[in-house]
XYZ file of C-alpha atoms in Angstrom:
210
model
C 91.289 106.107 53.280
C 89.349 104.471 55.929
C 91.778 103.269 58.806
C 90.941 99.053 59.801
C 93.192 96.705 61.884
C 93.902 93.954 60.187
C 93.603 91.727 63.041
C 92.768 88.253 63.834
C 90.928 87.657 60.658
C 89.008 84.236 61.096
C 91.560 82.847 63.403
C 90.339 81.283 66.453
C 92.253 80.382 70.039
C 92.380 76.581 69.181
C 94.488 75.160 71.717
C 92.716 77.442 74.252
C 89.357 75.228 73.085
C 91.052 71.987 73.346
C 92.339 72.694 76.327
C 88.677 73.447 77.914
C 87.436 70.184 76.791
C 90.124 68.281 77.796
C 89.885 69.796 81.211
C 87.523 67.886 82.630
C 89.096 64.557 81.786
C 92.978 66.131 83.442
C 91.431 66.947 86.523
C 90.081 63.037 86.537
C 93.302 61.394 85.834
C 96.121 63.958 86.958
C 97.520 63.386 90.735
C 96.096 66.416 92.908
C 99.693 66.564 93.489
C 100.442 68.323 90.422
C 97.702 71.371 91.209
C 99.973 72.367 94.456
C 102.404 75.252 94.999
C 105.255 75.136 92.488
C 103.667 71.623 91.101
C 103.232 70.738 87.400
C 100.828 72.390 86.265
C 101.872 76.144 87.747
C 105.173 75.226 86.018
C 103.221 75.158 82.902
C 101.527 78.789 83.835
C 104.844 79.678 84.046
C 106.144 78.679 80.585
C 102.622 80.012 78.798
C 103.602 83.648 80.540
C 106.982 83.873 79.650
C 105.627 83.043 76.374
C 103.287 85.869 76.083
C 106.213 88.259 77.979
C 108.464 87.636 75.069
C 106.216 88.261 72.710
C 105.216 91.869 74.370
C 108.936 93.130 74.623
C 109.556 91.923 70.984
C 107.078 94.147 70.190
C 107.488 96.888 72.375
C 111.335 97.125 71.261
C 110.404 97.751 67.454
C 111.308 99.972 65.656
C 108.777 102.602 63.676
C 105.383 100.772 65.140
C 102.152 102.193 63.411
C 99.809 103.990 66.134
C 96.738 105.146 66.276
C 97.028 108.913 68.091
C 98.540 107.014 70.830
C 102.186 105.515 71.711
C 102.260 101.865 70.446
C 105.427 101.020 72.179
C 103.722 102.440 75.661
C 100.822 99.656 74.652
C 103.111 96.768 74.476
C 105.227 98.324 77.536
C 101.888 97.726 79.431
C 101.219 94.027 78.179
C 104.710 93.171 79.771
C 104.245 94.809 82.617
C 101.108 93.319 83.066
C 102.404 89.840 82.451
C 104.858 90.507 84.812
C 102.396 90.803 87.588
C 100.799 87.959 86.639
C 104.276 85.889 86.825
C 105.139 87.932 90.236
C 101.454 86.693 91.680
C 101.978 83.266 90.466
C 105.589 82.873 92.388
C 104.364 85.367 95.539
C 107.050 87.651 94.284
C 109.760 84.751 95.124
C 108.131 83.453 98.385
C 107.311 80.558 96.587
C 110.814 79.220 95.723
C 111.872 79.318 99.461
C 111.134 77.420 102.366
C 110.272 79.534 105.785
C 113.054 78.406 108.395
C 110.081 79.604 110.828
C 108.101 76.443 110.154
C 105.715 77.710 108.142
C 106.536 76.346 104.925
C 106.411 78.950 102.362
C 109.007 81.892 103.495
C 107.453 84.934 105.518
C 108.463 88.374 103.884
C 110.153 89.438 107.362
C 112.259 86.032 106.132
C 113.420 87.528 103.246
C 115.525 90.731 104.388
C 115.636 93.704 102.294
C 113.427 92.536 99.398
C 110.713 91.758 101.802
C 110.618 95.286 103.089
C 110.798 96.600 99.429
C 108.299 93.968 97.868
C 105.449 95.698 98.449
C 106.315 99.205 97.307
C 108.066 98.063 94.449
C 104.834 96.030 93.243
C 102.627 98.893 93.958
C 105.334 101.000 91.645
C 104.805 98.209 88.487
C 101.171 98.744 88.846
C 101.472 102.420 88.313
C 104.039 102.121 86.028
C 101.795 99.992 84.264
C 98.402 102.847 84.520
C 100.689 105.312 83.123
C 102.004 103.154 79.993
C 97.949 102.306 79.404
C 97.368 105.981 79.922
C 100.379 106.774 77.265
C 98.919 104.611 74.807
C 95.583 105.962 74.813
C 94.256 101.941 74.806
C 90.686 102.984 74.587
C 91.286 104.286 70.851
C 93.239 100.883 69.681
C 89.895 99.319 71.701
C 87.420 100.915 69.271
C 89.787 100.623 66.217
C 89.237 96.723 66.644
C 86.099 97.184 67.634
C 84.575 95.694 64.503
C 87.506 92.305 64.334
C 87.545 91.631 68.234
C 87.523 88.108 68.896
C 84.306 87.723 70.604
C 84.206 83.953 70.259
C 88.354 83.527 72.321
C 87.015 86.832 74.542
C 84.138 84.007 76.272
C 86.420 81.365 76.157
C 88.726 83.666 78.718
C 85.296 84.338 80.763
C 84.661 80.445 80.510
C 88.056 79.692 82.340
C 88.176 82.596 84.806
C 84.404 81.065 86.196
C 86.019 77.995 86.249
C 88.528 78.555 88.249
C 86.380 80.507 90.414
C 83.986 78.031 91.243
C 86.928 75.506 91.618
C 88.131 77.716 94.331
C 84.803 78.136 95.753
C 83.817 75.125 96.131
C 80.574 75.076 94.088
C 80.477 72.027 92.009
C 81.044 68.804 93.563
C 83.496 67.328 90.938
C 84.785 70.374 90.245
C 86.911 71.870 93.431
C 90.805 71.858 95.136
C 93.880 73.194 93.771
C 94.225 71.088 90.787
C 91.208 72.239 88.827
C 91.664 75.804 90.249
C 95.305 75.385 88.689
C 94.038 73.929 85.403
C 91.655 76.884 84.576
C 94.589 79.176 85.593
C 96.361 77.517 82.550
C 93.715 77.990 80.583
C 93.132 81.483 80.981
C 96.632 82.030 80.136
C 96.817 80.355 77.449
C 94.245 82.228 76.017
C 96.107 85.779 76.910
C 99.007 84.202 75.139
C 96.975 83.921 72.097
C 95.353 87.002 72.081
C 98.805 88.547 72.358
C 100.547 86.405 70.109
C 97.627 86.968 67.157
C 97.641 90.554 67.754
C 101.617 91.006 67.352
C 101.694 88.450 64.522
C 99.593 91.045 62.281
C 100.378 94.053 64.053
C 102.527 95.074 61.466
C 103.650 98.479 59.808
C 101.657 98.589 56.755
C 98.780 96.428 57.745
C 96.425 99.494 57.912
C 93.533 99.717 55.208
């Protein structure tokens, strides 16, 4: 019997799609206030990741996950670890929460005792902790199993978001610049990940092989 992932189907990322044309008009009417460090909209970020890290330990923590010659668990194991790099970036590993007594406003790592000595090598331990769980779950092989049911269409959408929040931190449009619309395409982008995850784990299911 021929194996297929079952996969996405016709399903499309629509809030991701709403979001990118509503965009435009949030970064016209939204204080700039709400694009700065610990503001609004990285608040949101926040909620959209924890989102998508829930949904890769639910799945990593089931039981009798189908595979594909490599460890399914180790897959999921890697989508939370790499969500929660994206939620240690987004909060500076913690220096974002405190204050520097120094003056500088956001806390300096010599600030922050023992952590701040151990920040570094502990972040450079999730990353390969993280290479080894990809490696484990020979990812390349559930790649080219979904080859054929990818969605293409939500996979631009991503692209779409990460040049916009390029070019808002870049400079290179006129109305389109500062920390607000860099923050908004952040959101975005996340919100797609969240999708993609959530979609895959919603018919990632034992059984759902044809």
């Amino acid at each position: 019997m021929k194996e297929k992932f079952l996969l996405y189907n016709e399903k499309f990322c629509l809030d991701g799609w709403v979001f990118l044309l509503l965009m435009p008009v949030m970064k016209m009417f939204m204080p700039e206030s709400w694009g700065l460090e610990n503001g609004t909209v990285e608040n949101l970020q926040m909620v959209v990741l924890i989102l998508t890290l829930v949904w890769c330990w639910k799945m990593a923590r089931k039981k009798d996950l189908p595979d594909w010659g490599g460890s399914a668990s180790a897959f999921w194991y890697s989508g939370f670890l790499i969500t929660l790099l994206l939620i240690g970036r987004e909060i500076s590993w913690g220096r974002a929460l405190f204050q520097s007594e120094l003056g500088y406003g956001m806390i300096q790592w010599e600030e922050m005792g023992i952590y701040g000595k151990l920040a570094h090598p502990l972040i450079g331990f999730l990353v390969v902790l993280t290479l080894w769980c990809l490696w484990r779950s020979k990812f390349w092989i559930f790649l080219y199993k979904m080859w054929t049911v990818f969605p293409y269409r939500d996979l631009l959408l991503l692209i779409i978001f990460v040049a916009a929040q390029y070019f808002a931190e870049h400079g290179h449009i006129a109305w389109w610049h500062g920390e607000l619309a860099e923050e908004l395409a952040e959101t975005g982008a996340y919100i797609v990940i969240e999708w993609l995850v959530r979609r895959t784990a919603t018919y990632y299911k034992k059984g759902e092989w044809a």
